Coordinates of C-alpha atoms and ligand atoms in Angstrom, one line a residue:
X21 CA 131.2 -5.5 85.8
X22 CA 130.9 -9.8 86.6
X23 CA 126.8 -10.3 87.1
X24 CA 125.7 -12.1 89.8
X25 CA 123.8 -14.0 87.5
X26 CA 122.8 -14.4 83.9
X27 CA 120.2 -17.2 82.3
X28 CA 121.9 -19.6 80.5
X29 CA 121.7 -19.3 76.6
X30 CA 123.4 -22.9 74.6
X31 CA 122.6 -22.0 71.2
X32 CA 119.4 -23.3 69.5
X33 CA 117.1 -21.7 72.0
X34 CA 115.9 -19.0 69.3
X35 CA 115.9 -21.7 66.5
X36 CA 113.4 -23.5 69.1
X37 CA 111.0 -20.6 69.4
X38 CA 110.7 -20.0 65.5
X39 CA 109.9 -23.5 65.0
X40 CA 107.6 -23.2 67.5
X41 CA 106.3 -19.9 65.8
X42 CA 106.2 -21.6 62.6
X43 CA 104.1 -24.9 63.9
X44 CA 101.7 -22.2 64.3
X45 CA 100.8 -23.0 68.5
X46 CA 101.7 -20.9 70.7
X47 CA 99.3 -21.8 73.8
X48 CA 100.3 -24.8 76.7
X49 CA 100.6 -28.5 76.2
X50 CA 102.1 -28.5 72.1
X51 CA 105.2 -30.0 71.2
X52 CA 107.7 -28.6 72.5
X53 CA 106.1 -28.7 76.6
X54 CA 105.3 -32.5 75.9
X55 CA 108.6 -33.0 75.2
X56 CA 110.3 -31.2 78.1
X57 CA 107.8 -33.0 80.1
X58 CA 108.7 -36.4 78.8
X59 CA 112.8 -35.6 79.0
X60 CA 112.4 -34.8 82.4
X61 CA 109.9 -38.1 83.2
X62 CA 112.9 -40.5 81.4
X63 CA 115.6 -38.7 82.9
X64 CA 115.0 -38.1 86.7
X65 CA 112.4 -41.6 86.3
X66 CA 109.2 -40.0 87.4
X67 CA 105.6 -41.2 85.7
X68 CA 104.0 -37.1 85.9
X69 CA 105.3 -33.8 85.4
X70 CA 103.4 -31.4 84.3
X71 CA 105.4 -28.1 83.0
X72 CA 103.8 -25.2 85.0
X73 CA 104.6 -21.5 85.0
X74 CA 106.8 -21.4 88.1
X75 CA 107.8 -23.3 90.3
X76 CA 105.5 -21.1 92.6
X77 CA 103.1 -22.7 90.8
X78 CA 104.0 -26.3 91.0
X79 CA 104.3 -25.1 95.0
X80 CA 100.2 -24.0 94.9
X81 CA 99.1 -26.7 92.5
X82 CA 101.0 -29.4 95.2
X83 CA 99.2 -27.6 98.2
X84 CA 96.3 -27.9 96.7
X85 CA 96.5 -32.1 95.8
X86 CA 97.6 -32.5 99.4
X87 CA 93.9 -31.4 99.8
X88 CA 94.5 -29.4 103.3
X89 CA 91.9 -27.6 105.2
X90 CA 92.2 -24.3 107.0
X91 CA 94.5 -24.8 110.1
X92 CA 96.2 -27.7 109.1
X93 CA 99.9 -27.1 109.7
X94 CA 103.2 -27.6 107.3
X95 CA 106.5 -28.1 108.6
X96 CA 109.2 -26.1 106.4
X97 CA 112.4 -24.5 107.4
X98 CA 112.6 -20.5 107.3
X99 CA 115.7 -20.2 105.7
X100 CA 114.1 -20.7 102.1
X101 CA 112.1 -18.5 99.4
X102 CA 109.1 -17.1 100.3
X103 CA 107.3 -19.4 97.6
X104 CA 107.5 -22.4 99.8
X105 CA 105.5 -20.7 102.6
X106 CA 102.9 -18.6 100.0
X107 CA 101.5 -21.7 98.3
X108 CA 101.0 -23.3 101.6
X109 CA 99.2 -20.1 103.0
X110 CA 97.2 -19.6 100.4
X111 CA 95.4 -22.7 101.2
X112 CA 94.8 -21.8 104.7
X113 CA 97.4 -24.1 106.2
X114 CA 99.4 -22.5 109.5
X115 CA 103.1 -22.7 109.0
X116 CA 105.4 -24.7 111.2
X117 CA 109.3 -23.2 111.0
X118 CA 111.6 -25.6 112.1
X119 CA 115.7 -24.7 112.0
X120 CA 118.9 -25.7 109.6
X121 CA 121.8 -27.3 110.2
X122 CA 124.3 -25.1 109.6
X123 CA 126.6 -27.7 107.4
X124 CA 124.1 -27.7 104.2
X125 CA 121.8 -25.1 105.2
X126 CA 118.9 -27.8 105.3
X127 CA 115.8 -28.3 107.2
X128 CA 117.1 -29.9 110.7
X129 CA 115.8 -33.6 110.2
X130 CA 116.2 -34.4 113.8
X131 CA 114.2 -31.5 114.9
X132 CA 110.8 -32.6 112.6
X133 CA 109.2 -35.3 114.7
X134 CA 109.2 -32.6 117.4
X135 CA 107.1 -30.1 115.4
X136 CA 104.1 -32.7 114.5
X137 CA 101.4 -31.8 116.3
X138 CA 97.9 -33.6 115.5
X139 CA 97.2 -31.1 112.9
X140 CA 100.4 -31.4 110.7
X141 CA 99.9 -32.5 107.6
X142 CA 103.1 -31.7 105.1
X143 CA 106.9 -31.8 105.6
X144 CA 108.3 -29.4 103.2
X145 CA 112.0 -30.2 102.5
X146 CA 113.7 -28.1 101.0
X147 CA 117.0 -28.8 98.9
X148 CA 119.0 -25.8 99.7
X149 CA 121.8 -25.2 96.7
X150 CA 120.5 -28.6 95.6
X151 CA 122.0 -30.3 98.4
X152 CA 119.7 -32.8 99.6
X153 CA 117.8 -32.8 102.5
X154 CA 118.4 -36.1 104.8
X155 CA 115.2 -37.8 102.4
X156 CA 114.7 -41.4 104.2
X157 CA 114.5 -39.6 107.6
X158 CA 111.9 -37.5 106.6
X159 CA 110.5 -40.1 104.3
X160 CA 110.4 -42.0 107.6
X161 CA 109.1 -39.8 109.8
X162 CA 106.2 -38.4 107.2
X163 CA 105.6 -42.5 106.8
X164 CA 105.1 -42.7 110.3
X165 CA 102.3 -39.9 111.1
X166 CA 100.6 -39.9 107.6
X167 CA 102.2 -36.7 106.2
X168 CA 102.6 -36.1 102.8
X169 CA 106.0 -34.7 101.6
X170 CA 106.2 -32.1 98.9
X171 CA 109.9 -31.3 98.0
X172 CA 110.7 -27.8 97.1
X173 CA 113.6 -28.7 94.3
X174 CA 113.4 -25.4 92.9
X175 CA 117.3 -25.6 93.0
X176 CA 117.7 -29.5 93.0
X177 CA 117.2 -30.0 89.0
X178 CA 119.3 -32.9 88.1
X179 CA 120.7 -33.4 91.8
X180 CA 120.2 -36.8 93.5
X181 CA 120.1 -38.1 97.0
X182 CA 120.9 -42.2 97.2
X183 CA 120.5 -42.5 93.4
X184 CA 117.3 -41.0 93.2
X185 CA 116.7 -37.5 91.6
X186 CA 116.1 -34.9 93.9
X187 CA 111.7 -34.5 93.4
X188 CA 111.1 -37.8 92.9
X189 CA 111.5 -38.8 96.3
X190 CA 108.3 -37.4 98.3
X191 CA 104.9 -37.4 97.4
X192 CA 105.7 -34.3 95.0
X193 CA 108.5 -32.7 93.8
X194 CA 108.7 -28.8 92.6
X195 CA 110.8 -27.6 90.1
X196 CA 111.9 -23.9 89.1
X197 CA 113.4 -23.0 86.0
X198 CA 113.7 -19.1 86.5
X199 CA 116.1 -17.5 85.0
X200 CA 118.9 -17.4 88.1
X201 CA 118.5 -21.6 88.0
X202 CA 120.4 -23.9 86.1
X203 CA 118.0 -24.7 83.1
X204 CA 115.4 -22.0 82.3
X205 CA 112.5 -20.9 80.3
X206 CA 112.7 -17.5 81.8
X207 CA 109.6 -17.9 84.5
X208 CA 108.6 -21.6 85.0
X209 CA 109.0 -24.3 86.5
X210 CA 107.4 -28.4 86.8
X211 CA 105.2 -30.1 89.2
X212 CA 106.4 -33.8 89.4
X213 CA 104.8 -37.0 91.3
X214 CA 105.0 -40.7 90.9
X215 CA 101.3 -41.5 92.1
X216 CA 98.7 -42.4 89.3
X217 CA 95.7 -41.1 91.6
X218 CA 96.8 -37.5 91.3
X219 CA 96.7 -37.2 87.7
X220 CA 93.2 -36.2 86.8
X221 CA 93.0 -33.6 89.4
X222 CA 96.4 -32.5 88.7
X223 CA 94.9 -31.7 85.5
X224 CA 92.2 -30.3 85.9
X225 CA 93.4 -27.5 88.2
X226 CA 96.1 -27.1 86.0
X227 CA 93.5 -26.5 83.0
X228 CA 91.1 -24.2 85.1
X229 CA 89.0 -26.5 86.3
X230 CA 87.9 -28.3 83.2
X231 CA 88.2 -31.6 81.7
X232 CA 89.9 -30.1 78.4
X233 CA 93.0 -32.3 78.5
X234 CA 90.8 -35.6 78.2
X235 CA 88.6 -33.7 75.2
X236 CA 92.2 -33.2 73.4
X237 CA 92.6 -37.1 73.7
X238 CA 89.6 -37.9 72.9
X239 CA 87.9 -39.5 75.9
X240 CA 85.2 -36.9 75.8
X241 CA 83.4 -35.2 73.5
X242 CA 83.3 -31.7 75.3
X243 CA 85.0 -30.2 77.4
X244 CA 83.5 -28.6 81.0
X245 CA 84.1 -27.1 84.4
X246 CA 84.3 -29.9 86.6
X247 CA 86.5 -28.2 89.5
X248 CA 88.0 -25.9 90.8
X249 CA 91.1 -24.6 89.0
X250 CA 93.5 -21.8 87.5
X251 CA 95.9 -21.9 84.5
X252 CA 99.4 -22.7 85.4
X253 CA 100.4 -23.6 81.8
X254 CA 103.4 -21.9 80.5
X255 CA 103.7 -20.9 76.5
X256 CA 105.3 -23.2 73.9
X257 CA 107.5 -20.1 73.3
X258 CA 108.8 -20.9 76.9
X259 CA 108.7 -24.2 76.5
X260 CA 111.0 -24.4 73.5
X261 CA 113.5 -22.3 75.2
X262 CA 113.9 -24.8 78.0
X263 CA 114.2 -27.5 75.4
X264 CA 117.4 -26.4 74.2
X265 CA 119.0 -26.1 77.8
X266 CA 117.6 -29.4 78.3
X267 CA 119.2 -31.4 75.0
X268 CA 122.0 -29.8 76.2
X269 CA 122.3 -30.1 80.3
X270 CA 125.4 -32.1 80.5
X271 CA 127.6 -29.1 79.1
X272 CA 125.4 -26.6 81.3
X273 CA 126.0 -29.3 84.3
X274 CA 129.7 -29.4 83.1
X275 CA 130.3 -25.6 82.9
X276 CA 128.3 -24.9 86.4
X277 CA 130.7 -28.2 87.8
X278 CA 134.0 -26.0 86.4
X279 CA 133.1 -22.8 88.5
X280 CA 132.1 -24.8 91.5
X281 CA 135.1 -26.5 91.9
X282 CA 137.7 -23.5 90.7
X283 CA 136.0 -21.3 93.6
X284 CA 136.3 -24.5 96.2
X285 CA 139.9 -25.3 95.1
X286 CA 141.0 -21.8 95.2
X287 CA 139.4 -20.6 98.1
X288 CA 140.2 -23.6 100.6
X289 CA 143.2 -21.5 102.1
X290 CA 141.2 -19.3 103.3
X291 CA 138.6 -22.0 104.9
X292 CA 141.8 -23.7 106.7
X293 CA 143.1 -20.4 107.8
X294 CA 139.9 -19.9 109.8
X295 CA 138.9 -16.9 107.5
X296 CA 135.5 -18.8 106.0
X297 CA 134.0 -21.8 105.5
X298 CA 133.0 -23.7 102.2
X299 CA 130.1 -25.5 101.3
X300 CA 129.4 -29.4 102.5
X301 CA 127.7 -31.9 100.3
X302 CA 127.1 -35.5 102.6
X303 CA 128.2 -38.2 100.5
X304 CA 124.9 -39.8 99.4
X305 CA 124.3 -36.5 97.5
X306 CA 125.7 -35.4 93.9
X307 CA 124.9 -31.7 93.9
X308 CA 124.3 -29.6 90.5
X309 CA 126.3 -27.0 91.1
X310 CA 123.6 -24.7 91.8
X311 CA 125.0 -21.9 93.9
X312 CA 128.7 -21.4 95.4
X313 CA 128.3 -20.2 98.6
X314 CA 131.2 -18.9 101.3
X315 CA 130.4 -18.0 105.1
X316 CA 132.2 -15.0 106.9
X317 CA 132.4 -14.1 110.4
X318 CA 129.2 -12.3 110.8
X319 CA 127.0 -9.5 108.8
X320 CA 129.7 -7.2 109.4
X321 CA 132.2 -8.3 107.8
X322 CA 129.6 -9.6 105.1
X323 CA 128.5 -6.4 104.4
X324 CA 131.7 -5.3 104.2
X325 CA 133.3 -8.1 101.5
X326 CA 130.0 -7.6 99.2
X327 CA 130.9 -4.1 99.3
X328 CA 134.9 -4.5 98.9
X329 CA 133.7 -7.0 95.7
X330 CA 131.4 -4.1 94.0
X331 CA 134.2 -1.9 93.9
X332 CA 136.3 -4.3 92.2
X333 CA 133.2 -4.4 89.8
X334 CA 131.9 -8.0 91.5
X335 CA 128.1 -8.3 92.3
X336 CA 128.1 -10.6 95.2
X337 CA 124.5 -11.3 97.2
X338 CA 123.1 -12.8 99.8
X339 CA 119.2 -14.2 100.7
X340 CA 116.9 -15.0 103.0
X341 CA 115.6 -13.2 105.5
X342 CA 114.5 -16.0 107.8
X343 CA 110.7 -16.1 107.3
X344 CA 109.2 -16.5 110.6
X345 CA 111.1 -13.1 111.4
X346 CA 109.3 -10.8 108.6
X347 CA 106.1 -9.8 109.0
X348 CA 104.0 -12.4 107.1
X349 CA 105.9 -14.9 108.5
X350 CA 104.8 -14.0 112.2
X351 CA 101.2 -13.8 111.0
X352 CA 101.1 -16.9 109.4
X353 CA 103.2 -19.0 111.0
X354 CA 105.6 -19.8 114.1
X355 CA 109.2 -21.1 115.5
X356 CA 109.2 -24.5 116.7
X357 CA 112.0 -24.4 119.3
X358 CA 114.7 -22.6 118.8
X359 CA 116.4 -20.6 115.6
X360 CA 120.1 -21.7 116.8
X361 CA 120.9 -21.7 113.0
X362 CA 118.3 -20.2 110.8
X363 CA 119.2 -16.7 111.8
X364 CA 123.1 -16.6 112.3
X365 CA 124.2 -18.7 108.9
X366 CA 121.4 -17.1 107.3
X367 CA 123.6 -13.8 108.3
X368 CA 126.9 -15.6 107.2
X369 CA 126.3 -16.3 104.1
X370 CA 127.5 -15.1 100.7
X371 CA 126.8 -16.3 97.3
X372 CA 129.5 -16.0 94.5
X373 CA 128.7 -15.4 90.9
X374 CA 127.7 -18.8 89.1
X375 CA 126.0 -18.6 85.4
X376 CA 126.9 -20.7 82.1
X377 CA 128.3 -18.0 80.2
X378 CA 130.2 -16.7 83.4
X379 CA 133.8 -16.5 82.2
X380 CA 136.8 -18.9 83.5
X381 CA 139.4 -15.7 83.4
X382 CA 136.4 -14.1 85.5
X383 CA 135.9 -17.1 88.2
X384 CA 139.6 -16.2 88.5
X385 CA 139.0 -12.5 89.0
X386 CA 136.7 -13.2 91.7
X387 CA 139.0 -15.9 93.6
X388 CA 141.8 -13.1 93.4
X389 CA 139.4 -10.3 94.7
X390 CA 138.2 -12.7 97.8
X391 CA 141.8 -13.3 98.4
X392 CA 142.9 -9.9 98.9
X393 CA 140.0 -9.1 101.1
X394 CA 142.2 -7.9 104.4
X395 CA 139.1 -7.8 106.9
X396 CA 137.8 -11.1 107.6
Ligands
PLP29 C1 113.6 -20.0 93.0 C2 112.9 -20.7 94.1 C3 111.5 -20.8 94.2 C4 110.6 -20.1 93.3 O1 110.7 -20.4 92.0 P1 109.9 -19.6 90.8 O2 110.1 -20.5 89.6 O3 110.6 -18.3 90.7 O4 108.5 -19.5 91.3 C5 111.0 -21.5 95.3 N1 111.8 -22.1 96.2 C6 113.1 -22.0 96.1 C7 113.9 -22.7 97.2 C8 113.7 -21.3 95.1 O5 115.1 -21.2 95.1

């Protein structure tokens, strides 16, 4: 049987967590999370991350700095995880579902400026397969009504748009580093921001509400509750298994590269005989790799190739169910105009195995098994 997926494993991961171990610290904020932080600040040129324990997380803690009140709206698109809504909700905000384009499966930048009303506050790109969303039109657009822009780069870890890496862009940038993404820790995931201002109250919440991250520097002598807050720190035992897919994300880039483009050589045949179509990446973009994606037909013959696949002992899957059609969804949000996309690609759409330790002589088995798929 050829997973779907499987997290990534380089090598010294489990060195990483005995030394951890054996440093005798266990809890958030040691060694081995400052340092992730601090690769990933140097790296994608950011001034604050904070490692968090999702990227769920990163989604609430950034809801919560955008500071919104009870009926304040957030424009998103529904094709995404149900994540980038939740964190938004839970802060009493009213959800604003705008459509894709059907070419990168992205929020419909032309469609935004429609959907602010006088009560949005947040544009909510999301950067689907870490693909990124058209950034200086949104930038623009959130520029020009006062929005803030959190990015939901769950998939968009070392992806770029115009140079720039892909959570760097908007006010904040979430990252995810679950098991199915490209570098993981098993659950977590990284709330990122440029702005100095945010810091202290990024802390805080992130330390349940107390000042205990300036007592550990020093800069006062006890620590209290000064806000509200919760506890989005992850473990050092996390923490030092992301380190060693970190030291080592060019050959986990590389390998993820390999797959990508042995699925979109070998399968272009079948794109320019009509059967299905690829995946698009606009030029400004470098992509990671993330996912590789085909479109069919319809759910029909969907079904029916995922089907076909398991037989030949290939998990195949698709996602989402378009949010503003399930039931939280439609109580906690609505459609601005109309799902032309959203609902039909989201119905199109099949994802192909794609994991580190995924096999070459198995990318091959699955290119062969597509091929000989007779009812497209
Ligand atoms: C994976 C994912 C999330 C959630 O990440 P977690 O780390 O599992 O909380 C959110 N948004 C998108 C687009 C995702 O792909």
């Amino acid at each position: 049987m050829i997973d779907f997926n499987r997290p990534a494993f380089v090598g010294k991961e489990l060195d990483y967590i005995k030394d951890a171990v054996n440093r005798g610290m266990l809890c958030g904020d040691g060694a081995y999370t400052k340092m992730c932080s601090q690769w990933i600040q140097e790296k994608f040129q950011v001034n604050h991350v904070f490692l968090t324990t999702s990227c769920t997380h990163a989604l609430e803690m950034a809801a919560y700095l955008c500071d919104l009140k009870p009926g304040d709206e957030v424009i998103m698109p529904s094709y995404t995880f149900v994540s980038t809504a939740d964190a938004f909700v839970l802060r009493g905000a009213r959800i604003v579902f705008v459509d894709i384009r059907p070419d990168t499966m992205n929020i419909d930048e032309k469609q935004i400026e429609g959907a602010v009303t006088s009560r949005t506050r947040v544009i909510v790109p999301v950067h689907y397969a870490g693909v990124a969303c058209e950034m200086d039109t949104i930038m623009g657009i959130a520029k020009k009504y006062g929005l803030k822009v959190v990015e939901d780069a769950a998939q968009g870890v070392d992806a770029f748009y115009k140079g720039k890496a892909l959570g760097t862009i908007g006010d904040f940038g979430c990252y995810s580093f679950h098991e199915t993404k490209n570098y993981t820790m098993g659950e977590g995931g990284a709330l990122l921001f440029q702005d100095v201002r945010y810091q202290e109250q990024a802390e805080i919440l992130r330390e349940k509400g107390t000042d205990r991250s300036k007592f550990f520097r020093g800069q006062v002598d006890k620590y209290r509750w000064v806000d509200y807050g919760s506890s989005y720190l992850p473990s050092e035992l996390n923490a030092a298994y992301l380190y060693a897919q970190l030291e080592e994300y060019q050959r986990i880039n590389k390998k993820r590269m390999d797959i990508y483009q042995y699925y979109h050589r070998n399968l272009k045949h079948l794109a320019e005989e009509g059967k299905i179509q690829q995946p698009f990446v606009p030029k400004e973009c470098i992509h990671n790799a993330h996912m590789y994606y085909i479109k069919v037909r319809d759910i029909t013959v969907r079904t029916k190739l995922i089907a076909y696949l398991r037989e030949k002992g290939i998990m195949s899957v698709f996602h989402y169910v378009p949010l503003h059609s399930a039931p939280a969804g439609k109580k906690f949000g609505r459609f601005f105009g109309e799902d032309v996309y959203t609902t039909r690609e989201s119905e199109r759409i099949l994802r192909l195995p794609m994991f580190y330790n995924l096999d070459m002589e198995d990318v091959k088995r699955i290119v062969d098994a597509v091929d000989g798929f007779k009812e497209f």
